[in-house]
PDB file of C-alpha atoms and ligand atoms in Angstrom:
ATOM      1  CA  UNK X  27     -11.363  18.502  -0.373  1.00 40.00           C
ATOM      2  CA  UNK X  28     -14.781  17.128  -0.393  1.00 39.00           C
ATOM      3  CA  UNK X  29     -15.401  13.768  -1.522  1.00 39.00           C
ATOM      4  CA  UNK X  30     -18.441  15.011  -3.577  1.00 36.00           C
ATOM      5  CA  UNK X  31     -15.726  17.204  -5.261  1.00 36.00           C
ATOM      6  CA  UNK X  32     -13.485  14.133  -6.209  1.00 36.00           C
ATOM      7  CA  UNK X  33     -13.282  14.698  -9.887  1.00 35.00           C
ATOM      8  CA  UNK X  34     -13.123  11.189 -11.602  1.00 39.00           C
ATOM      9  CA  UNK X  35     -10.138  10.117 -13.824  1.00 43.00           C
ATOM     10  CA  UNK X  36     -10.138  11.797 -17.324  1.00 43.00           C
ATOM     11  CA  UNK X  37     -13.870  11.018 -17.451  1.00 45.00           C
ATOM     12  CA  UNK X  38     -13.417   7.287 -17.360  1.00 51.00           C
ATOM     13  CA  UNK X  39     -16.512   5.562 -16.790  1.00 52.00           C
ATOM     14  CA  UNK X  40     -16.976   3.701 -13.335  1.00 59.00           C
ATOM     15  CA  UNK X  41     -15.350   0.289 -13.069  1.00 66.00           C
ATOM     16  CA  UNK X  42     -12.430   1.131 -15.570  1.00 90.00           C
ATOM     17  CA  UNK X  43     -10.706   2.792 -12.881  1.00 93.00           C
ATOM     18  CA  UNK X  44      -9.306   1.625  -9.580  1.00 97.00           C
ATOM     19  CA  UNK X  45     -10.768   1.986  -5.879  1.00 97.00           C
ATOM     20  CA  UNK X  46      -7.794   0.681  -4.226  1.00 98.00           C
ATOM     21  CA  UNK X  47      -4.210   1.480  -5.642  1.00 98.00           C
ATOM     22  CA  UNK X  48      -1.190  -0.389  -3.975  1.00 98.00           C
ATOM     23  CA  UNK X  49       1.951   0.126  -4.920  1.00 99.00           C
ATOM     24  CA  UNK X  50       5.583  -0.936  -4.187  1.00 98.00           C
ATOM     25  CA  UNK X  51       7.961   2.387  -3.846  1.00 98.00           C
ATOM     26  CA  UNK X  52      10.688   0.416  -5.359  1.00 98.00           C
ATOM     27  CA  UNK X  53      14.165   2.028  -6.616  1.00 98.00           C
ATOM     28  CA  UNK X  54      15.282   4.492  -3.416  1.00 98.00           C
ATOM     29  CA  UNK X  55      18.783   2.912  -3.658  1.00 98.00           C
ATOM     30  CA  UNK X  56      19.385   3.164  -7.218  1.00 98.00           C
ATOM     31  CA  UNK X  57      18.028   6.560  -7.938  1.00 98.00           C
ATOM     32  CA  UNK X  58      20.725   7.286  -5.380  1.00 98.00           C
ATOM     33  CA  UNK X  59      23.693   5.476  -6.537  1.00 98.00           C
ATOM     34  CA  UNK X  60      22.645   7.353 -10.179  1.00 98.00           C
ATOM     35  CA  UNK X  61      23.937  10.553  -8.633  1.00 98.00           C
ATOM     36  CA  UNK X  62      26.341   9.359  -6.581  1.00 98.00           C
ATOM     37  CA  UNK X  63      24.487   9.907  -3.092  1.00 98.00           C
ATOM     38  CA  UNK X  64      24.159   7.869  -0.268  1.00 96.00           C
ATOM     39  CA  UNK X  65      21.103   5.369   0.099  1.00 96.00           C
ATOM     40  CA  UNK X  66      19.278   7.794   2.437  1.00 96.00           C
ATOM     41  CA  UNK X  67      18.951  10.647   0.223  1.00 97.00           C
ATOM     42  CA  UNK X  68      16.755   8.135  -1.793  1.00 98.00           C
ATOM     43  CA  UNK X  69      14.731   6.895   0.165  1.00 98.00           C
ATOM     44  CA  UNK X  70      13.934  10.673   1.699  1.00 97.00           C
ATOM     45  CA  UNK X  71      13.320  11.626  -1.889  1.00 98.00           C
ATOM     46  CA  UNK X  72      10.844   8.480  -1.721  1.00 98.00           C
ATOM     47  CA  UNK X  73       8.976  10.124   0.940  1.00 98.00           C
ATOM     48  CA  UNK X  74       8.678  13.501  -1.628  1.00 98.00           C
ATOM     49  CA  UNK X  75       7.252  10.978  -4.187  1.00 98.00           C
ATOM     50  CA  UNK X  76       5.102   9.775  -1.363  1.00 98.00           C
ATOM     51  CA  UNK X  77       3.832  12.956  -0.465  1.00 98.00           C
ATOM     52  CA  UNK X  78       3.368  13.730  -4.640  1.00 98.00           C
ATOM     53  CA  UNK X  79       0.943  10.390  -4.952  1.00 98.00           C
ATOM     54  CA  UNK X  80      -1.237  10.630  -2.259  1.00 98.00           C
ATOM     55  CA  UNK X  81      -2.048  14.487  -3.285  1.00 97.00           C
ATOM     56  CA  UNK X  82      -2.620  13.368  -6.739  1.00 98.00           C
ATOM     57  CA  UNK X  83      -4.567  10.286  -5.957  1.00 98.00           C
ATOM     58  CA  UNK X  84      -7.682  11.372  -4.723  1.00 97.00           C
ATOM     59  CA  UNK X  85      -8.066  14.228  -7.822  1.00 97.00           C
ATOM     60  CA  UNK X  86      -7.704  10.405  -9.990  1.00 97.00           C
ATOM     61  CA  UNK X  87     -10.613   9.119  -8.238  1.00 97.00           C
ATOM     62  CA  UNK X  88      -8.662   6.575  -6.476  1.00 98.00           C
ATOM     63  CA  UNK X  89     -10.435   6.212  -2.809  1.00 98.00           C
ATOM     64  CA  UNK X  90      -7.496   3.598  -1.428  1.00 98.00           C
ATOM     65  CA  UNK X  91      -4.011   3.723  -1.585  1.00 98.00           C
ATOM     66  CA  UNK X  92      -1.678   1.164  -0.352  1.00 98.00           C
ATOM     67  CA  UNK X  93       2.346   1.655  -0.119  1.00 98.00           C
ATOM     68  CA  UNK X  94       5.056  -0.795   0.625  1.00 98.00           C
ATOM     69  CA  UNK X  95       7.219   1.047   3.031  1.00 97.00           C
ATOM     70  CA  UNK X  96       9.005  -1.394   4.990  1.00 98.00           C
ATOM     71  CA  UNK X  97       8.791  -5.159   4.613  1.00 98.00           C
ATOM     72  CA  UNK X  98       9.818  -7.596   7.115  1.00 96.00           C
ATOM     73  CA  UNK X  99      12.799  -8.895   5.176  1.00 96.00           C
ATOM     74  CA  UNK X 100      14.012  -4.958   4.928  1.00 97.00           C
ATOM     75  CA  UNK X 101      15.582  -5.973   8.600  1.00 98.00           C
ATOM     76  CA  UNK X 102      18.393  -7.888   6.872  1.00 97.00           C
ATOM     77  CA  UNK X 103      19.893  -4.635   5.369  1.00 96.00           C
ATOM     78  CA  UNK X 104      22.586  -2.927   7.208  1.00 95.00           C
ATOM     79  CA  UNK X 105      21.821  -1.204  10.183  1.00 96.00           C
ATOM     80  CA  UNK X 106      22.104   2.350   9.295  1.00 95.00           C
ATOM     81  CA  UNK X 107      19.996   1.844   6.631  1.00 96.00           C
ATOM     82  CA  UNK X 108      17.515   0.092   8.633  1.00 97.00           C
ATOM     83  CA  UNK X 109      17.724   3.017  10.793  1.00 97.00           C
ATOM     84  CA  UNK X 110      16.879   5.375   8.147  1.00 97.00           C
ATOM     85  CA  UNK X 111      14.123   3.373   7.106  1.00 98.00           C
ATOM     86  CA  UNK X 112      12.448   3.377  10.792  1.00 98.00           C
ATOM     87  CA  UNK X 113      13.043   7.660  10.734  1.00 98.00           C
ATOM     88  CA  UNK X 114      10.833   7.801   7.204  1.00 98.00           C
ATOM     89  CA  UNK X 115       7.366   7.489   8.599  1.00 98.00           C
ATOM     90  CA  UNK X 116       8.487  10.403  11.584  1.00 97.00           C
ATOM     91  CA  UNK X 117       9.905  12.294   8.689  1.00 96.00           C
ATOM     92  CA  UNK X 118       6.501  12.023   6.533  1.00 98.00           C
ATOM     93  CA  UNK X 119       3.848  12.610   9.382  1.00 98.00           C
ATOM     94  CA  UNK X 120       6.258  15.577  10.773  1.00 96.00           C
ATOM     95  CA  UNK X 121       5.517  17.616   7.515  1.00 96.00           C
ATOM     96  CA  UNK X 122       2.154  15.982   6.224  1.00 98.00           C
ATOM     97  CA  UNK X 123      -0.237  14.671   8.816  1.00 98.00           C
ATOM     98  CA  UNK X 124      -1.632  17.784   9.744  1.00 98.00           C
ATOM     99  CA  UNK X 125      -2.490  18.307   6.350  1.00 98.00           C
ATOM    100  CA  UNK X 126      -3.573  14.761   5.890  1.00 98.00           C
ATOM    101  CA  UNK X 127      -6.269  15.261   8.675  1.00 98.00           C
ATOM    102  CA  UNK X 128      -7.278  18.626   7.511  1.00 98.00           C
ATOM    103  CA  UNK X 129      -7.854  16.684   3.900  1.00 97.00           C
ATOM    104  CA  UNK X 130     -10.022  13.891   5.056  1.00 98.00           C
ATOM    105  CA  UNK X 131      -7.493  11.481   5.156  1.00 98.00           C
ATOM    106  CA  UNK X 132      -7.468   8.189   7.087  1.00 98.00           C
ATOM    107  CA  UNK X 133      -4.229   7.334   7.611  1.00 98.00           C
ATOM    108  CA  UNK X 134      -3.659   3.278   8.780  1.00 98.00           C
ATOM    109  CA  UNK X 135      -0.047   1.720   9.221  1.00 98.00           C
ATOM    110  CA  UNK X 136      -0.173  -2.091   8.700  1.00 98.00           C
ATOM    111  CA  UNK X 137       2.545  -4.553   9.814  1.00 98.00           C
ATOM    112  CA  UNK X 138       3.572  -5.835  12.848  1.00 97.00           C
ATOM    113  CA  UNK X 139       4.241  -3.135  16.325  1.00 98.00           C
ATOM    114  CA  UNK X 140       6.564  -6.015  17.406  1.00 97.00           C
ATOM    115  CA  UNK X 141      10.313  -4.776  16.533  1.00 97.00           C
ATOM    116  CA  UNK X 142       9.349  -1.219  16.383  1.00 98.00           C
ATOM    117  CA  UNK X 143      10.500   1.124  19.041  1.00 98.00           C
ATOM    118  CA  UNK X 144       8.030   2.887  21.205  1.00 98.00           C
ATOM    119  CA  UNK X 145       8.102   5.995  19.920  1.00 98.00           C
ATOM    120  CA  UNK X 146       7.379   4.976  16.449  1.00 98.00           C
ATOM    121  CA  UNK X 147       4.663   2.932  17.668  1.00 98.00           C
ATOM    122  CA  UNK X 148       3.422   5.981  19.799  1.00 98.00           C
ATOM    123  CA  UNK X 149       3.749   8.131  16.535  1.00 98.00           C
ATOM    124  CA  UNK X 150       1.938   5.697  14.396  1.00 98.00           C
ATOM    125  CA  UNK X 151      -1.023   4.902  16.732  1.00 98.00           C
ATOM    126  CA  UNK X 152      -1.198   9.133  17.290  1.00 98.00           C
ATOM    127  CA  UNK X 153      -1.022   9.277  13.445  1.00 98.00           C
ATOM    128  CA  UNK X 154      -4.124   6.971  13.406  1.00 98.00           C
ATOM    129  CA  UNK X 155      -6.228   8.187  16.062  1.00 98.00           C
ATOM    130  CA  UNK X 156      -5.854  11.586  14.882  1.00 98.00           C
ATOM    131  CA  UNK X 157      -7.488  10.570  11.608  1.00 98.00           C
ATOM    132  CA  UNK X 158      -9.923   7.806  12.248  1.00 98.00           C
ATOM    133  CA  UNK X 159     -12.819   9.910  11.495  1.00 98.00           C
ATOM    134  CA  UNK X 160     -11.663  10.374   8.157  1.00 98.00           C
ATOM    135  CA  UNK X 161     -13.782   8.956   5.316  1.00 98.00           C
ATOM    136  CA  UNK X 162     -12.489  11.266   2.124  1.00 97.00           C
ATOM    137  CA  UNK X 163      -9.499   8.961   1.498  1.00 98.00           C
ATOM    138  CA  UNK X 164      -7.819   5.584   2.890  1.00 98.00           C
ATOM    139  CA  UNK X 165      -4.122   5.616   3.358  1.00 98.00           C
ATOM    140  CA  UNK X 166      -2.437   2.069   4.203  1.00 98.00           C
ATOM    141  CA  UNK X 167       1.041   2.234   4.802  1.00 98.00           C
ATOM    142  CA  UNK X 168       2.693  -1.064   5.597  1.00 98.00           C
ATOM    143  CA  UNK X 169       5.023  -0.992   7.438  1.00 98.00           C
ATOM    144  CA  UNK X 170       7.228  -4.009   8.875  1.00 98.00           C
ATOM    145  CA  UNK X 171       4.662  -5.570   7.203  1.00 98.00           C
ATOM    146  CA  UNK X 172       5.155  -9.445   5.343  1.00 98.00           C
ATOM    147  CA  UNK X 173       2.002 -11.221   3.587  1.00 98.00           C
ATOM    148  CA  UNK X 174       3.077 -14.514   4.364  1.00 98.00           C
ATOM    149  CA  UNK X 175       3.597 -13.059   8.299  1.00 97.00           C
ATOM    150  CA  UNK X 176       0.527 -11.951   8.112  1.00 98.00           C
ATOM    151  CA  UNK X 177      -1.667 -14.997   6.758  1.00 98.00           C
ATOM    152  CA  UNK X 178       0.184 -16.730   9.100  1.00 98.00           C
ATOM    153  CA  UNK X 179      -0.780 -14.766  12.116  1.00 98.00           C
ATOM    154  CA  UNK X 180      -4.294 -14.762  10.587  1.00 98.00           C
ATOM    155  CA  UNK X 181      -4.343 -18.374  10.744  1.00 98.00           C
ATOM    156  CA  UNK X 182      -2.822 -19.142  13.740  1.00 98.00           C
ATOM    157  CA  UNK X 183      -5.759 -16.636  15.332  1.00 98.00           C
ATOM    158  CA  UNK X 184      -8.140 -18.530  13.779  1.00 98.00           C
ATOM    159  CA  UNK X 185      -6.913 -21.802  14.730  1.00 98.00           C
ATOM    160  CA  UNK X 186      -6.798 -20.356  18.753  1.00 98.00           C
ATOM    161  CA  UNK X 187     -10.222 -19.352  18.880  1.00 98.00           C
ATOM    162  CA  UNK X 188     -10.693 -23.216  17.568  1.00 98.00           C
ATOM    163  CA  UNK X 189      -8.693 -24.396  20.040  1.00 98.00           C
ATOM    164  CA  UNK X 190     -10.837 -21.981  22.396  1.00 98.00           C
ATOM    165  CA  UNK X 191     -14.188 -23.592  21.716  1.00 98.00           C
ATOM    166  CA  UNK X 192     -15.326 -20.440  20.327  1.00 98.00           C
ATOM    167  CA  UNK X 193     -15.219 -21.037  16.953  1.00 98.00           C
ATOM    168  CA  UNK X 194     -15.952 -24.099  14.669  1.00 98.00           C
ATOM    169  CA  UNK X 195     -13.505 -24.749  11.602  1.00 98.00           C
ATOM    170  CA  UNK X 196     -16.749 -24.684   9.532  1.00 98.00           C
ATOM    171  CA  UNK X 197     -16.997 -21.280  10.591  1.00 97.00           C
ATOM    172  CA  UNK X 198     -14.028 -19.976   7.997  1.00 98.00           C
ATOM    173  CA  UNK X 199     -14.905 -18.883   4.408  1.00 98.00           C
ATOM    174  CA  UNK X 200     -13.059 -16.513   2.825  1.00 97.00           C
ATOM    175  CA  UNK X 201     -14.394 -13.630   4.011  1.00 97.00           C
ATOM    176  CA  UNK X 202     -14.067 -14.145   7.407  1.00 97.00           C
ATOM    177  CA  UNK X 203      -9.953 -15.008   6.572  1.00 98.00           C
ATOM    178  CA  UNK X 204      -9.810 -11.436   4.978  1.00 98.00           C
ATOM    179  CA  UNK X 205     -11.500  -9.933   7.742  1.00 98.00           C
ATOM    180  CA  UNK X 206      -8.488 -11.751  10.113  1.00 98.00           C
ATOM    181  CA  UNK X 207      -5.975  -9.779   8.066  1.00 98.00           C
ATOM    182  CA  UNK X 208      -4.331  -6.484   8.354  1.00 98.00           C
ATOM    183  CA  UNK X 209      -5.999  -4.869   5.713  1.00 98.00           C
ATOM    184  CA  UNK X 210      -9.457  -5.895   7.167  1.00 98.00           C
ATOM    185  CA  UNK X 211     -12.013  -3.191   6.256  1.00 97.00           C
ATOM    186  CA  UNK X 212      -9.803  -2.378   2.844  1.00 98.00           C
ATOM    187  CA  UNK X 213     -11.468  -3.349  -0.486  1.00 97.00           C
ATOM    188  CA  UNK X 214      -9.091  -5.940  -2.626  1.00 97.00           C
ATOM    189  CA  UNK X 215      -6.586  -3.875  -4.343  1.00 98.00           C
ATOM    190  CA  UNK X 216      -8.036  -3.631  -8.156  1.00 97.00           C
ATOM    191  CA  UNK X 217      -4.549  -2.304  -9.138  1.00 98.00           C
ATOM    192  CA  UNK X 218      -0.792  -2.992  -8.087  1.00 98.00           C
ATOM    193  CA  UNK X 219       1.869  -0.692  -8.938  1.00 98.00           C
ATOM    194  CA  UNK X 220       5.249  -1.463  -8.669  1.00 98.00           C
ATOM    195  CA  UNK X 221       7.977   0.800 -10.415  1.00 98.00           C
ATOM    196  CA  UNK X 222      11.389   0.629 -10.795  1.00 98.00           C
ATOM    197  CA  UNK X 223      11.417  -2.527 -13.762  1.00 97.00           C
ATOM    198  CA  UNK X 224      11.149  -5.334 -11.118  1.00 97.00           C
ATOM    199  CA  UNK X 225       8.414  -7.589 -11.909  1.00 98.00           C
ATOM    200  CA  UNK X 226       7.146  -9.299  -8.719  1.00 98.00           C
ATOM    201  CA  UNK X 227       5.161  -8.554  -5.617  1.00 98.00           C
ATOM    202  CA  UNK X 228       7.793  -9.170  -3.041  1.00 98.00           C
ATOM    203  CA  UNK X 229       5.275 -10.402  -0.019  1.00 98.00           C
ATOM    204  CA  UNK X 230       2.951  -7.714  -1.047  1.00 98.00           C
ATOM    205  CA  UNK X 231      -0.773  -8.290  -0.548  1.00 98.00           C
ATOM    206  CA  UNK X 232      -0.357 -11.930  -1.653  1.00 98.00           C
ATOM    207  CA  UNK X 233      -4.011 -12.797  -0.437  1.00 98.00           C
ATOM    208  CA  UNK X 234      -5.351  -9.836  -1.563  1.00 98.00           C
ATOM    209  CA  UNK X 235      -3.756  -9.427  -4.857  1.00 98.00           C
ATOM    210  CA  UNK X 236      -6.239 -12.532  -6.060  1.00 97.00           C
ATOM    211  CA  UNK X 237      -7.685 -10.205  -8.730  1.00 96.00           C
ATOM    212  CA  UNK X 238      -5.531  -7.188  -8.965  1.00 97.00           C
ATOM    213  CA  UNK X 239      -4.137  -6.113 -12.414  1.00 97.00           C
ATOM    214  CA  UNK X 240      -0.346  -5.676 -12.074  1.00 98.00           C
ATOM    215  CA  UNK X 241       1.541  -3.277 -13.701  1.00 98.00           C
ATOM    216  CA  UNK X 242       5.164  -2.561 -13.505  1.00 98.00           C
ATOM    217  CA  UNK X 243       6.756   0.678 -14.597  1.00 98.00           C
ATOM    218  CA  UNK X 244      10.190   1.605 -15.409  1.00 98.00           C
ATOM    219  CA  UNK X 245      10.815   4.452 -13.272  1.00 98.00           C
ATOM    220  CA  UNK X 246      12.439   4.576  -9.951  1.00 98.00           C
ATOM    221  CA  UNK X 247      10.252   5.628  -7.137  1.00 98.00           C
ATOM    222  CA  UNK X 248      11.852   8.798  -6.416  1.00 98.00           C
ATOM    223  CA  UNK X 249      11.037  10.073 -10.038  1.00 98.00           C
ATOM    224  CA  UNK X 250       7.249   8.948  -9.471  1.00 98.00           C
ATOM    225  CA  UNK X 251       4.556  11.285  -9.800  1.00 97.00           C
ATOM    226  CA  UNK X 252       1.154  12.163 -11.117  1.00 98.00           C
ATOM    227  CA  UNK X 253       1.905  11.376 -14.583  1.00 98.00           C
ATOM    228  CA  UNK X 254       3.020   8.005 -13.695  1.00 98.00           C
ATOM    229  CA  UNK X 255      -0.038   7.482 -11.744  1.00 98.00           C
ATOM    230  CA  UNK X 256      -2.033   7.971 -14.755  1.00 98.00           C
ATOM    231  CA  UNK X 257      -0.200   6.442 -16.888  1.00 98.00           C
ATOM    232  CA  UNK X 258      -0.727   2.928 -14.646  1.00 98.00           C
ATOM    233  CA  UNK X 259      -4.677   3.788 -14.810  1.00 98.00           C
ATOM    234  CA  UNK X 260      -4.099   4.143 -18.544  1.00 97.00           C
ATOM    235  CA  UNK X 261      -3.131   0.876 -18.587  1.00 97.00           C
ATOM    236  CA  UNK X 262      -5.574  -0.513 -16.138  1.00 97.00           C
ATOM    237  CA  UNK X 263      -8.378   0.641 -17.878  1.00 96.00           C
ATOM    238  CA  UNK X 264      -7.203  -1.467 -20.846  1.00 94.00           C
ATOM    239  CA  UNK X 265      -7.161  -4.311 -18.792  1.00 94.00           C
ATOM    240  CA  UNK X 266     -10.052  -7.320 -19.525  1.00 87.00           C
ATOM    241  CA  UNK X 267     -11.018  -7.794 -15.591  1.00 83.00           C
ATOM    242  CA  UNK X 268     -12.882 -11.014 -15.796  1.00 80.00           C
ATOM    243  CA  UNK X 269     -12.228 -12.577 -12.297  1.00 79.00           C
ATOM    244  CA  UNK X 270     -12.180 -15.765 -13.911  1.00 80.00           C
ATOM    245  CA  UNK X 271     -15.500 -15.711 -15.929  1.00 79.00           C
ATOM    246  CA  UNK X 272     -15.803 -15.302 -19.439  1.00 70.00           C
ATOM    247  CA  UNK X 273     -17.095 -11.935 -21.153  1.00 66.00           C
ATOM    248  CA  UNK X 274     -20.648 -11.798 -22.356  1.00 66.00           C
ATOM    249  CA  UNK X 275     -19.511 -12.350 -26.364  1.00 68.00           C
ATOM    250  CA  UNK X 276     -17.831 -15.440 -25.310  1.00 68.00           C
ATOM    251  CA  UNK X 277     -20.358 -17.102 -23.601  1.00 64.00           C
ATOM    252  CA  UNK X 278     -22.983 -16.600 -26.844  1.00 66.00           C
ATOM    253  CA  UNK X 279     -20.077 -17.944 -28.774  1.00 69.00           C
ATOM    254  CA  UNK X 280     -19.847 -21.072 -26.475  1.00 65.00           C
ATOM    255  CA  UNK X 281     -23.587 -21.206 -26.535  1.00 61.00           C
TER     256      UNK X 281
HETATM  257  C1  FPP Y  15      12.793   0.170  -1.967  1.00 88.09           C
HETATM  258  O1  FPP Y  15      13.645   0.454  -2.012  1.00 88.09           O
HETATM  259  C2  FPP Y  15      12.184   1.123  -0.978  1.00 88.09           C
HETATM  260  C3  FPP Y  15      12.299   1.207   0.308  1.00 88.09           C
HETATM  261  C4  FPP Y  15      12.839  -0.304   1.167  1.00 88.09           C
HETATM  262  C5  FPP Y  15      11.823   2.186   1.460  1.00 88.09           C
HETATM  263  C6  FPP Y  15      10.653   2.766   0.699  1.00 88.09           C
HETATM  264  C7  FPP Y  15      10.257   3.893   1.320  1.00 88.09           C
HETATM  265  C8  FPP Y  15       9.691   5.134   1.156  1.00 88.09           C
HETATM  266  C9  FPP Y  15       9.700   5.620  -0.233  1.00 88.09           C
HETATM  267  C10 FPP Y  15       9.491   6.098   1.679  1.00 88.09           C
HETATM  268  C11 FPP Y  15       8.460   5.828   2.287  1.00 88.09           C
HETATM  269  C12 FPP Y  15       7.671   6.315   3.379  1.00 88.09           C
HETATM  270  C13 FPP Y  15       6.771   6.061   4.626  1.00 88.09           C
HETATM  271  C14 FPP Y  15       6.152   7.394   5.320  1.00 88.09           C
HETATM  272  C15 FPP Y  15       7.093   4.820   5.252  1.00 88.09           C
HETATM  273  P1  FPP Y  15      15.684   0.088  -2.702  1.00 88.09           P
HETATM  274  O2  FPP Y  15      16.174   0.789  -1.469  1.00 88.09           O
HETATM  275  O3  FPP Y  15      15.357  -1.167  -2.354  1.00 88.09           O
HETATM  276  O4  FPP Y  15      15.932   0.461  -4.282  1.00 88.09           O
HETATM  277  P2  FPP Y  15      16.508  -0.265  -4.734  1.00 88.09           P
HETATM  278  O5  FPP Y  15      16.092  -1.547  -5.553  1.00 88.09           O
HETATM  279  O6  FPP Y  15      16.933   0.927  -5.677  1.00 88.09           O
HETATM  280  O7  FPP Y  15      17.562  -0.820  -3.907  1.00 88.09           O
END
């Protein structure tokens, strides 16, 4: 898959389709419960949905996909479930990393490394290094990530720079601050999707979400696929993004 071959979403005009989509992959536990299965099987099915979604996204004109895989709050789940969640990146990379690498996907894992096993950190660093040169599509996996912790760490780093005399408080503006976050270098998400019927951000991309459109879908993540992503894009295309301004017709009417 080459960038030039990437078709646009249903011929939608530039601007009505999102460059960066972020997804809270929610509903694995409920999906498993509905089937009388143990929760880990819901998470494993969630890896399949991630695979389907990553495959579909470039063909829909999406350039960046950020998914929430493990939040800093998920540590409070039972130890057995945490162990299962910790095993998901290995499960995913073992089957998919070679293909992602070949197809031009740049993989980044955002979130705190502290708390992860050395093996997992090595796996993550290896996945990032192997795909660092890729430019066709960007996949960010938020893992051991919490937006408040990320913002706090960025503020602390800047304060330390000031204390060390390397920065002045007046240097700080929104652009510089964004560059201190785990998502530095990525465009802000245009669209944040949460399946499973829940309607909240759960400490995901709080700074970055400033002007994102939010779409909530009544499907559990393990059932998610290209048709759901297309439905989210259609809803996005129907939204009126004003970034705090007013539309041209209203400017005339106000004048
Ligand atoms: C939330 O559903 C989901 C998670 C905590 C894990 C999400 C992870 C995946 C879908 C696989 C990710 C793959 C990689 C590579 C990290 P939940 O368990 O809270 O579901 P519930 O609300 O129905 O109980």
